[in-house]
PDB file of C-alpha atoms in Angstrom:
ATOM      1  CA  UNK A   1      30.502-165.948-148.723  1.00 35.00           C
ATOM      2  CA  UNK A   2      31.539-162.984-146.551  1.00 39.00           C
ATOM      3  CA  UNK A   3      28.758-162.147-143.615  1.00 52.00           C
ATOM      4  CA  UNK A   4      28.783-157.743-143.125  1.00 83.00           C
ATOM      5  CA  UNK A   5      29.394-156.944-140.172  1.00 91.00           C
ATOM      6  CA  UNK A   6      27.430-153.254-139.317  1.00 96.00           C
ATOM      7  CA  UNK A   7      30.350-150.249-138.269  1.00 96.00           C
ATOM      8  CA  UNK A   8      28.163-149.977-134.637  1.00 97.00           C
ATOM      9  CA  UNK A   9      25.299-151.413-132.747  1.00 98.00           C
ATOM     10  CA  UNK A  10      23.680-149.496-130.647  1.00 98.00           C
ATOM     11  CA  UNK A  11      20.356-150.426-127.951  1.00 98.00           C
ATOM     12  CA  UNK A  12      17.687-147.429-128.031  1.00 99.00           C
ATOM     13  CA  UNK A  13      14.765-147.227-125.313  1.00 99.00           C
ATOM     14  CA  UNK A  14      12.362-144.563-126.083  1.00 98.00           C
ATOM     15  CA  UNK A  15       9.629-143.500-122.552  1.00 98.00           C
ATOM     16  CA  UNK A  16       9.670-145.194-120.479  1.00 98.00           C
ATOM     17  CA  UNK A  17       8.300-142.450-117.639  1.00 98.00           C
ATOM     18  CA  UNK A  18       8.833-144.555-114.678  1.00 98.00           C
ATOM     19  CA  UNK A  19       7.125-143.732-111.778  1.00 98.00           C
ATOM     20  CA  UNK A  20       5.918-145.182-108.550  1.00 97.00           C
ATOM     21  CA  UNK A  21       1.830-144.337-108.844  1.00 97.00           C
ATOM     22  CA  UNK A  22      -0.826-146.196-110.144  1.00 97.00           C
ATOM     23  CA  UNK A  23      -1.668-146.281-113.983  1.00 97.00           C
ATOM     24  CA  UNK A  24      -3.764-144.230-115.774  1.00 96.00           C
ATOM     25  CA  UNK A  25      -5.997-146.261-118.441  1.00 95.00           C
ATOM     26  CA  UNK A  26      -7.095-143.740-120.182  1.00 95.00           C
ATOM     27  CA  UNK A  27      -4.834-142.281-120.744  1.00 95.00           C
ATOM     28  CA  UNK A  28      -2.382-145.578-121.347  1.00 95.00           C
ATOM     29  CA  UNK A  29       0.154-144.695-119.299  1.00 97.00           C
ATOM     30  CA  UNK A  30       1.247-147.626-116.727  1.00 98.00           C
ATOM     31  CA  UNK A  31       3.915-146.394-115.547  1.00 98.00           C
ATOM     32  CA  UNK A  32       5.468-148.184-112.187  1.00 98.00           C
ATOM     33  CA  UNK A  33       5.592-151.168-115.181  1.00 98.00           C
ATOM     34  CA  UNK A  34       8.511-149.719-116.710  1.00 98.00           C
ATOM     35  CA  UNK A  35      10.777-151.365-114.410  1.00 98.00           C
ATOM     36  CA  UNK A  36      10.370-154.750-115.226  1.00 98.00           C
ATOM     37  CA  UNK A  37      10.146-153.473-119.430  1.00 98.00           C
ATOM     38  CA  UNK A  38      13.640-151.937-118.988  1.00 98.00           C
ATOM     39  CA  UNK A  39      14.782-154.371-117.589  1.00 98.00           C
ATOM     40  CA  UNK A  40      13.932-157.040-120.567  1.00 98.00           C
ATOM     41  CA  UNK A  41      15.246-154.634-123.048  1.00 98.00           C
ATOM     42  CA  UNK A  42      18.246-154.312-120.818  1.00 98.00           C
ATOM     43  CA  UNK A  43      18.539-158.498-120.805  1.00 98.00           C
ATOM     44  CA  UNK A  44      18.566-158.159-124.401  1.00 98.00           C
ATOM     45  CA  UNK A  45      21.078-156.070-125.009  1.00 98.00           C
ATOM     46  CA  UNK A  46      23.979-157.414-122.545  1.00 98.00           C
ATOM     47  CA  UNK A  47      22.977-160.571-124.744  1.00 98.00           C
ATOM     48  CA  UNK A  48      24.785-158.977-127.337  1.00 97.00           C
ATOM     49  CA  UNK A  49      27.632-156.394-128.096  1.00 97.00           C
ATOM     50  CA  UNK A  50      26.765-153.185-128.744  1.00 98.00           C
ATOM     51  CA  UNK A  51      28.669-150.390-128.596  1.00 98.00           C
ATOM     52  CA  UNK A  52      26.133-148.176-125.914  1.00 98.00           C
ATOM     53  CA  UNK A  53      22.129-147.955-124.886  1.00 98.00           C
ATOM     54  CA  UNK A  54      20.418-144.435-125.443  1.00 98.00           C
ATOM     55  CA  UNK A  55      17.223-143.623-123.802  1.00 98.00           C
ATOM     56  CA  UNK A  56      15.284-141.133-125.924  1.00 98.00           C
ATOM     57  CA  UNK A  57      14.083-138.791-123.220  1.00 98.00           C
ATOM     58  CA  UNK A  58      11.351-139.557-120.114  1.00 98.00           C
ATOM     59  CA  UNK A  59      12.740-141.966-117.915  1.00 98.00           C
ATOM     60  CA  UNK A  60      10.482-140.646-115.872  1.00 98.00           C
ATOM     61  CA  UNK A  61       6.810-139.549-115.271  1.00 98.00           C
ATOM     62  CA  UNK A  62       7.589-137.270-112.754  1.00 97.00           C
ATOM     63  CA  UNK A  63       8.945-136.863-108.977  1.00 97.00           C
ATOM     64  CA  UNK A  64      12.747-136.515-108.359  1.00 98.00           C
ATOM     65  CA  UNK A  65      13.281-139.530-105.686  1.00 97.00           C
ATOM     66  CA  UNK A  66      11.826-141.969-108.690  1.00 98.00           C
ATOM     67  CA  UNK A  67      14.996-140.981-110.801  1.00 98.00           C
ATOM     68  CA  UNK A  68      16.551-143.933-107.908  1.00 98.00           C
ATOM     69  CA  UNK A  69      14.612-146.271-108.991  1.00 97.00           C
ATOM     70  CA  UNK A  70      14.846-146.248-112.654  1.00 98.00           C
ATOM     71  CA  UNK A  71      18.215-145.785-112.360  1.00 98.00           C
ATOM     72  CA  UNK A  72      19.757-149.310-110.174  1.00 98.00           C
ATOM     73  CA  UNK A  73      17.427-151.093-112.799  1.00 98.00           C
ATOM     74  CA  UNK A  74      19.621-149.669-115.722  1.00 98.00           C
ATOM     75  CA  UNK A  75      22.786-150.787-113.617  1.00 97.00           C
ATOM     76  CA  UNK A  76      21.861-153.859-114.859  1.00 97.00           C
ATOM     77  CA  UNK A  77      23.431-153.137-117.623  1.00 98.00           C
ATOM     78  CA  UNK A  78      27.110-153.566-118.912  1.00 98.00           C
ATOM     79  CA  UNK A  79      27.106-152.047-121.407  1.00 98.00           C
ATOM     80  CA  UNK A  80      27.903-147.809-121.324  1.00 98.00           C
ATOM     81  CA  UNK A  81      24.464-146.509-120.826  1.00 98.00           C
ATOM     82  CA  UNK A  82      23.517-142.940-122.587  1.00 98.00           C
ATOM     83  CA  UNK A  83      20.448-140.691-121.555  1.00 98.00           C
ATOM     84  CA  UNK A  84      19.122-137.435-123.112  1.00 98.00           C
ATOM     85  CA  UNK A  85      16.508-135.632-122.064  1.00 98.00           C
ATOM     86  CA  UNK A  86      12.274-135.222-122.181  1.00 98.00           C
ATOM     87  CA  UNK A  87      10.266-133.378-121.388  1.00 98.00           C
ATOM     88  CA  UNK A  88       8.960-134.913-118.118  1.00 98.00           C
ATOM     89  CA  UNK A  89      12.263-135.347-116.694  1.00 98.00           C
ATOM     90  CA  UNK A  90      11.737-131.871-116.059  1.00 98.00           C
ATOM     91  CA  UNK A  91       8.514-132.925-113.432  1.00 98.00           C
ATOM     92  CA  UNK A  92      10.590-132.382-110.705  1.00 97.00           C
ATOM     93  CA  UNK A  93      10.590-129.522-107.668  1.00 96.00           C
ATOM     94  CA  UNK A  94      12.023-126.248-109.113  1.00 94.00           C
ATOM     95  CA  UNK A  95      15.401-125.921-107.356  1.00 94.00           C
ATOM     96  CA  UNK A  96      15.990-129.491-109.098  1.00 96.00           C
ATOM     97  CA  UNK A  97      15.402-128.127-112.344  1.00 96.00           C
ATOM     98  CA  UNK A  98      19.179-127.507-113.495  1.00 94.00           C
ATOM     99  CA  UNK A  99      20.510-130.527-111.875  1.00 96.00           C
ATOM    100  CA  UNK A 100      18.468-133.125-114.085  1.00 97.00           C
ATOM    101  CA  UNK A 101      21.718-133.994-117.289  1.00 97.00           C
ATOM    102  CA  UNK A 102      23.863-133.697-114.108  1.00 97.00           C
ATOM    103  CA  UNK A 103      21.492-136.826-112.197  1.00 98.00           C
ATOM    104  CA  UNK A 104      21.327-138.331-115.557  1.00 98.00           C
ATOM    105  CA  UNK A 105      25.764-138.439-115.700  1.00 97.00           C
ATOM    106  CA  UNK A 106      25.370-136.333-119.127  1.00 98.00           C
ATOM    107  CA  UNK A 107      28.426-133.913-119.867  1.00 97.00           C
ATOM    108  CA  UNK A 108      25.803-131.478-120.738  1.00 97.00           C
ATOM    109  CA  UNK A 109      21.934-131.165-121.656  1.00 98.00           C
ATOM    110  CA  UNK A 110      23.551-131.099-125.709  1.00 98.00           C
ATOM    111  CA  UNK A 111      26.724-132.727-126.953  1.00 98.00           C
ATOM    112  CA  UNK A 112      28.069-134.824-129.514  1.00 98.00           C
ATOM    113  CA  UNK A 113      30.468-137.470-129.495  1.00 98.00           C
ATOM    114  CA  UNK A 114      32.400-140.083-132.281  1.00 98.00           C
ATOM    115  CA  UNK A 115      32.760-143.053-132.463  1.00 98.00           C
ATOM    116  CA  UNK A 116      34.415-144.419-135.833  1.00 97.00           C
ATOM    117  CA  UNK A 117      33.421-142.003-139.116  1.00 96.00           C
ATOM    118  CA  UNK A 118      29.990-141.931-136.984  1.00 98.00           C
ATOM    119  CA  UNK A 119      29.404-137.928-134.823  1.00 98.00           C
ATOM    120  CA  UNK A 120      26.380-138.542-132.993  1.00 98.00           C
ATOM    121  CA  UNK A 121      24.715-135.198-132.252  1.00 98.00           C
ATOM    122  CA  UNK A 122      23.205-135.438-128.568  1.00 98.00           C
ATOM    123  CA  UNK A 123      19.954-132.260-129.004  1.00 98.00           C
ATOM    124  CA  UNK A 124      17.807-130.754-126.282  1.00 98.00           C
ATOM    125  CA  UNK A 125      14.618-130.015-127.280  1.00 98.00           C
ATOM    126  CA  UNK A 126      13.702-128.282-123.555  1.00 98.00           C
ATOM    127  CA  UNK A 127      16.255-125.890-123.829  1.00 97.00           C
ATOM    128  CA  UNK A 128      13.394-122.907-124.766  1.00 97.00           C
ATOM    129  CA  UNK A 129      10.356-124.048-123.416  1.00 97.00           C
ATOM    130  CA  UNK A 130       8.188-123.333-120.277  1.00 96.00           C
ATOM    131  CA  UNK A 131       8.820-126.522-117.665  1.00 97.00           C
ATOM    132  CA  UNK A 132      12.619-126.446-117.791  1.00 97.00           C
ATOM    133  CA  UNK A 133      14.178-123.152-116.248  1.00 93.00           C
ATOM    134  CA  UNK A 134      12.584-121.083-113.222  1.00 86.00           C
ATOM    135  CA  UNK A 135      10.154-118.779-113.907  1.00 81.00           C
ATOM    136  CA  UNK A 136      11.586-115.095-114.852  1.00 83.00           C
ATOM    137  CA  UNK A 137      14.170-117.256-116.587  1.00 89.00           C
ATOM    138  CA  UNK A 138      15.550-115.206-119.852  1.00 92.00           C
ATOM    139  CA  UNK A 139      14.751-118.460-121.523  1.00 93.00           C
ATOM    140  CA  UNK A 140      11.058-119.278-119.907  1.00 93.00           C
ATOM    141  CA  UNK A 141      10.136-116.142-121.053  1.00 94.00           C
ATOM    142  CA  UNK A 142      11.430-116.657-124.773  1.00 96.00           C
ATOM    143  CA  UNK A 143       9.528-119.770-124.079  1.00 97.00           C
ATOM    144  CA  UNK A 144       6.166-118.243-123.493  1.00 96.00           C
ATOM    145  CA  UNK A 145       6.747-115.798-126.802  1.00 97.00           C
ATOM    146  CA  UNK A 146       7.635-118.581-128.865  1.00 97.00           C
ATOM    147  CA  UNK A 147       4.194-120.776-127.959  1.00 98.00           C
ATOM    148  CA  UNK A 148       1.537-117.237-128.173  1.00 98.00           C
ATOM    149  CA  UNK A 149       2.744-117.416-131.644  1.00 98.00           C
ATOM    150  CA  UNK A 150       2.568-120.639-132.584  1.00 98.00           C
ATOM    151  CA  UNK A 151      -0.798-120.175-131.515  1.00 98.00           C
ATOM    152  CA  UNK A 152      -1.988-117.067-133.513  1.00 98.00           C
ATOM    153  CA  UNK A 153      -0.994-118.834-136.333  1.00 97.00           C
ATOM    154  CA  UNK A 154      -3.182-122.406-134.973  1.00 97.00           C
ATOM    155  CA  UNK A 155       0.147-124.442-135.358  1.00 97.00           C
ATOM    156  CA  UNK A 156      -0.724-128.180-134.744  1.00 97.00           C
ATOM    157  CA  UNK A 157       2.352-128.320-132.417  1.00 98.00           C
ATOM    158  CA  UNK A 158       1.246-125.025-130.250  1.00 98.00           C
ATOM    159  CA  UNK A 159       1.536-127.576-126.914  1.00 98.00           C
ATOM    160  CA  UNK A 160       3.010-126.414-123.392  1.00 98.00           C
ATOM    161  CA  UNK A 161       4.892-130.129-123.638  1.00 98.00           C
ATOM    162  CA  UNK A 162       6.270-129.038-126.139  1.00 98.00           C
ATOM    163  CA  UNK A 163       9.972-127.326-126.239  1.00 98.00           C
ATOM    164  CA  UNK A 164      12.941-125.834-128.718  1.00 98.00           C
ATOM    165  CA  UNK A 165      16.130-125.334-129.379  1.00 98.00           C
ATOM    166  CA  UNK A 166      18.096-121.426-128.104  1.00 97.00           C
ATOM    167  CA  UNK A 167      19.778-119.688-130.842  1.00 97.00           C
ATOM    168  CA  UNK A 168      23.256-120.394-128.810  1.00 98.00           C
ATOM    169  CA  UNK A 169      23.017-124.405-129.320  1.00 98.00           C
ATOM    170  CA  UNK A 170      21.148-123.851-133.266  1.00 98.00           C
ATOM    171  CA  UNK A 171      24.454-122.158-133.769  1.00 98.00           C
ATOM    172  CA  UNK A 172      26.456-124.345-132.597  1.00 98.00           C
ATOM    173  CA  UNK A 173      25.019-127.924-133.786  1.00 98.00           C
ATOM    174  CA  UNK A 174      24.990-125.878-137.355  1.00 98.00           C
ATOM    175  CA  UNK A 175      28.995-125.306-136.395  1.00 98.00           C
ATOM    176  CA  UNK A 176      29.462-129.633-136.041  1.00 98.00           C
ATOM    177  CA  UNK A 177      27.463-130.141-139.176  1.00 98.00           C
ATOM    178  CA  UNK A 178      30.362-128.240-140.913  1.00 98.00           C
ATOM    179  CA  UNK A 179      32.905-129.951-139.609  1.00 98.00           C
ATOM    180  CA  UNK A 180      32.045-133.045-139.959  1.00 98.00           C
ATOM    181  CA  UNK A 181      30.966-133.007-143.661  1.00 98.00           C
ATOM    182  CA  UNK A 182      34.868-131.168-143.243  1.00 98.00           C
ATOM    183  CA  UNK A 183      35.986-134.640-141.459  1.00 97.00           C
ATOM    184  CA  UNK A 184      33.946-136.397-144.404  1.00 97.00           C
ATOM    185  CA  UNK A 185      32.296-137.767-141.142  1.00 98.00           C
ATOM    186  CA  UNK A 186      27.820-139.467-141.354  1.00 98.00           C
ATOM    187  CA  UNK A 187      26.019-137.874-138.869  1.00 98.00           C
ATOM    188  CA  UNK A 188      23.180-139.103-136.584  1.00 98.00           C
ATOM    189  CA  UNK A 189      20.626-136.781-134.415  1.00 98.00           C
ATOM    190  CA  UNK A 190      18.897-137.559-131.680  1.00 99.00           C
ATOM    191  CA  UNK A 191      16.720-135.872-129.867  1.00 98.00           C
ATOM    192  CA  UNK A 192      13.380-136.177-127.830  1.00 98.00           C
ATOM    193  CA  UNK A 193      11.082-134.634-129.648  1.00 98.00           C
ATOM    194  CA  UNK A 194      10.094-135.364-133.329  1.00 98.00           C
ATOM    195  CA  UNK A 195      10.442-132.783-136.145  1.00 98.00           C
ATOM    196  CA  UNK A 196       9.018-134.810-139.024  1.00 98.00           C
ATOM    197  CA  UNK A 197       6.623-135.390-140.158  1.00 98.00           C
ATOM    198  CA  UNK A 198       4.380-132.813-139.821  1.00 97.00           C
ATOM    199  CA  UNK A 199       2.539-134.206-135.902  1.00 97.00           C
ATOM    200  CA  UNK A 200       1.257-132.194-132.425  1.00 98.00           C
ATOM    201  CA  UNK A 201       4.179-133.509-131.103  1.00 98.00           C
ATOM    202  CA  UNK A 202       6.905-131.318-132.849  1.00 98.00           C
ATOM    203  CA  UNK A 203       9.716-129.575-131.521  1.00 98.00           C
ATOM    204  CA  UNK A 204       8.480-125.974-132.088  1.00 98.00           C
ATOM    205  CA  UNK A 205      11.507-124.636-134.195  1.00 97.00           C
ATOM    206  CA  UNK A 206      10.921-128.036-136.497  1.00 98.00           C
ATOM    207  CA  UNK A 207      10.426-126.268-139.647  1.00 97.00           C
ATOM    208  CA  UNK A 208      13.899-124.584-139.432  1.00 97.00           C
ATOM    209  CA  UNK A 209      15.771-127.534-138.508  1.00 98.00           C
ATOM    210  CA  UNK A 210      14.750-129.826-140.398  1.00 98.00           C
ATOM    211  CA  UNK A 211      15.992-127.206-143.213  1.00 98.00           C
ATOM    212  CA  UNK A 212      19.447-127.108-141.173  1.00 98.00           C
ATOM    213  CA  UNK A 213      19.991-130.343-141.396  1.00 98.00           C
ATOM    214  CA  UNK A 214      19.737-131.828-144.675  1.00 98.00           C
ATOM    215  CA  UNK A 215      21.433-128.948-145.944  1.00 98.00           C
ATOM    216  CA  UNK A 216      24.391-131.249-145.567  1.00 98.00           C
ATOM    217  CA  UNK A 217      24.552-134.493-147.187  1.00 97.00           C
ATOM    218  CA  UNK A 218      27.204-135.670-143.674  1.00 98.00           C
ATOM    219  CA  UNK A 219      23.408-136.069-142.181  1.00 98.00           C
ATOM    220  CA  UNK A 220      22.498-139.188-142.686  1.00 98.00           C
ATOM    221  CA  UNK A 221      19.294-139.325-139.767  1.00 98.00           C
ATOM    222  CA  UNK A 222      17.138-138.634-137.296  1.00 98.00           C
ATOM    223  CA  UNK A 223      15.869-140.486-133.898  1.00 98.00           C
ATOM    224  CA  UNK A 224      13.591-139.503-131.367  1.00 98.00           C
ATOM    225  CA  UNK A 225      10.630-140.576-128.780  1.00 98.00           C
ATOM    226  CA  UNK A 226       7.839-138.332-127.039  1.00 98.00           C
ATOM    227  CA  UNK A 227       5.570-139.284-129.260  1.00 98.00           C
ATOM    228  CA  UNK A 228       4.222-142.692-128.505  1.00 98.00           C
ATOM    229  CA  UNK A 229       2.914-143.942-131.079  1.00 97.00           C
ATOM    230  CA  UNK A 230       5.537-144.390-132.716  1.00 98.00           C
ATOM    231  CA  UNK A 231       6.072-142.139-136.656  1.00 98.00           C
ATOM    232  CA  UNK A 232       8.045-142.359-139.790  1.00 98.00           C
ATOM    233  CA  UNK A 233       8.863-140.375-142.540  1.00 98.00           C
ATOM    234  CA  UNK A 234      11.453-138.997-144.939  1.00 97.00           C
ATOM    235  CA  UNK A 235      12.705-135.486-146.232  1.00 97.00           C
ATOM    236  CA  UNK A 236      15.385-135.299-149.081  1.00 96.00           C
ATOM    237  CA  UNK A 237      15.828-138.800-148.972  1.00 96.00           C
ATOM    238  CA  UNK A 238      16.678-138.726-144.990  1.00 97.00           C
ATOM    239  CA  UNK A 239      15.179-140.527-142.674  1.00 98.00           C
ATOM    240  CA  UNK A 240      13.615-139.633-139.217  1.00 98.00           C
ATOM    241  CA  UNK A 241      12.557-142.500-136.657  1.00 98.00           C
ATOM    242  CA  UNK A 242      10.511-141.851-133.754  1.00 98.00           C
ATOM    243  CA  UNK A 243      10.114-144.362-131.720  1.00 98.00           C
ATOM    244  CA  UNK A 244       7.407-146.002-129.630  1.00 98.00           C
ATOM    245  CA  UNK A 245       7.107-145.547-125.951  1.00 98.00           C
ATOM    246  CA  UNK A 246       7.669-147.579-123.524  1.00 98.00           C
ATOM    247  CA  UNK A 247       5.097-146.633-120.886  1.00 98.00           C
ATOM    248  CA  UNK A 248       2.170-147.760-123.675  1.00 97.00           C
ATOM    249  CA  UNK A 249       1.301-150.489-122.826  1.00 96.00           C
ATOM    250  CA  UNK A 250       0.222-152.893-119.093  1.00 95.00           C
ATOM    251  CA  UNK A 251       3.184-155.176-120.435  1.00 94.00           C
ATOM    252  CA  UNK A 252       4.586-155.830-124.043  1.00 97.00           C
ATOM    253  CA  UNK A 253       7.672-154.386-124.424  1.00 98.00           C
ATOM    254  CA  UNK A 254       9.120-151.535-127.123  1.00 98.00           C
ATOM    255  CA  UNK A 255      12.567-150.881-127.805  1.00 98.00           C
ATOM    256  CA  UNK A 256      15.059-151.324-130.739  1.00 98.00           C
ATOM    257  CA  UNK A 257      19.230-152.123-131.433  1.00 98.00           C
ATOM    258  CA  UNK A 258      19.914-150.396-134.692  1.00 98.00           C
ATOM    259  CA  UNK A 259      22.855-151.282-136.891  1.00 98.00           C
ATOM    260  CA  UNK A 260      24.168-148.866-139.135  1.00 98.00           C
ATOM    261  CA  UNK A 261      26.190-149.750-142.321  1.00 97.00           C
ATOM    262  CA  UNK A 262      28.395-147.676-144.755  1.00 94.00           C
ATOM    263  CA  UNK A 263      24.751-147.905-146.970  1.00 95.00           C
ATOM    264  CA  UNK A 264      22.542-147.961-145.180  1.00 97.00           C
ATOM    265  CA  UNK A 265      20.938-148.287-141.252  1.00 98.00           C
ATOM    266  CA  UNK A 266      18.853-151.388-140.127  1.00 98.00           C
ATOM    267  CA  UNK A 267      16.545-151.075-137.186  1.00 98.00           C
ATOM    268  CA  UNK A 268      15.511-154.727-135.331  1.00 98.00           C
ATOM    269  CA  UNK A 269      12.551-153.487-133.524  1.00 98.00           C
ATOM    270  CA  UNK A 270      11.051-155.713-130.357  1.00 98.00           C
ATOM    271  CA  UNK A 271       7.978-156.034-128.925  1.00 98.00           C
ATOM    272  CA  UNK A 272       5.395-153.096-130.242  1.00 98.00           C
ATOM    273  CA  UNK A 273       8.832-151.382-132.486  1.00 98.00           C
ATOM    274  CA  UNK A 274       8.463-152.258-135.572  1.00 97.00           C
ATOM    275  CA  UNK A 275      11.992-153.485-137.737  1.00 98.00           C
ATOM    276  CA  UNK A 276      12.989-151.266-140.624  1.00 98.00           C
ATOM    277  CA  UNK A 277      15.902-150.666-143.329  1.00 98.00           C
ATOM    278  CA  UNK A 278      16.573-147.596-144.541  1.00 97.00           C
ATOM    279  CA  UNK A 279      18.960-147.326-147.315  1.00 96.00           C
ATOM    280  CA  UNK A 280      20.737-143.856-147.898  1.00 94.00           C
ATOM    281  CA  UNK A 281      19.598-142.480-150.669  1.00 85.00           C
ATOM    282  CA  UNK A 282      22.779-139.796-151.443  1.00 70.00           C
TER     283      UNK A 282
END
């Protein structure tokens, strides 16, 4: 009997939100405990073969100095370590706002890369937000306008701790999808913010992003964090997975290993994270 091997395998961590401060038990935030939990996850990742490990944003809760401690723990990882940007990663001094992606060794705030026939698209949901750029920056002005419009509509996700894509990033994403479709690639999109199911933690421009993604047959799924409770839904037969936040508990961990096959995605959850089998429907 032949044992089917995955085409790719990678580790996932969501929302460590490390800070060297006391816990906020009312908010279920155990900031300092994330050092030990990230280390535990890395020990599990190091014990298996992975193509990379990605952290889905909010590596820190606040304070530029906290990057040093948490990133030193990631130094234990024997696999390639990738990051994307979350809202709390910008809770730093204003003069540091433009340095966050470089501190995480990202090639740019949003980008894509290919392994085999899979294209991974890293989005920046903080692109147009009220916290990621200095006051007076055109994107800050646009963000304030978008937020006011959503608040006037009574939108559930009209919160200042969410964000949206710039038109430039949206156009770039459309081009990436068109090229992937033409090249016969499968696309997995990763972002800090959820877009489906509807939720108060979702990107401000969730619907236009859902409409774009589900219009391409190459789009296979969407992976995110931000909502610490986790979530799951399917739109047009595609899975949208929100991984649970690591910062939420004093000691119980949460992380995952994701395996990509020709016909499905397998998620092996650890601790609070759920295991799932997500079969492709088209």
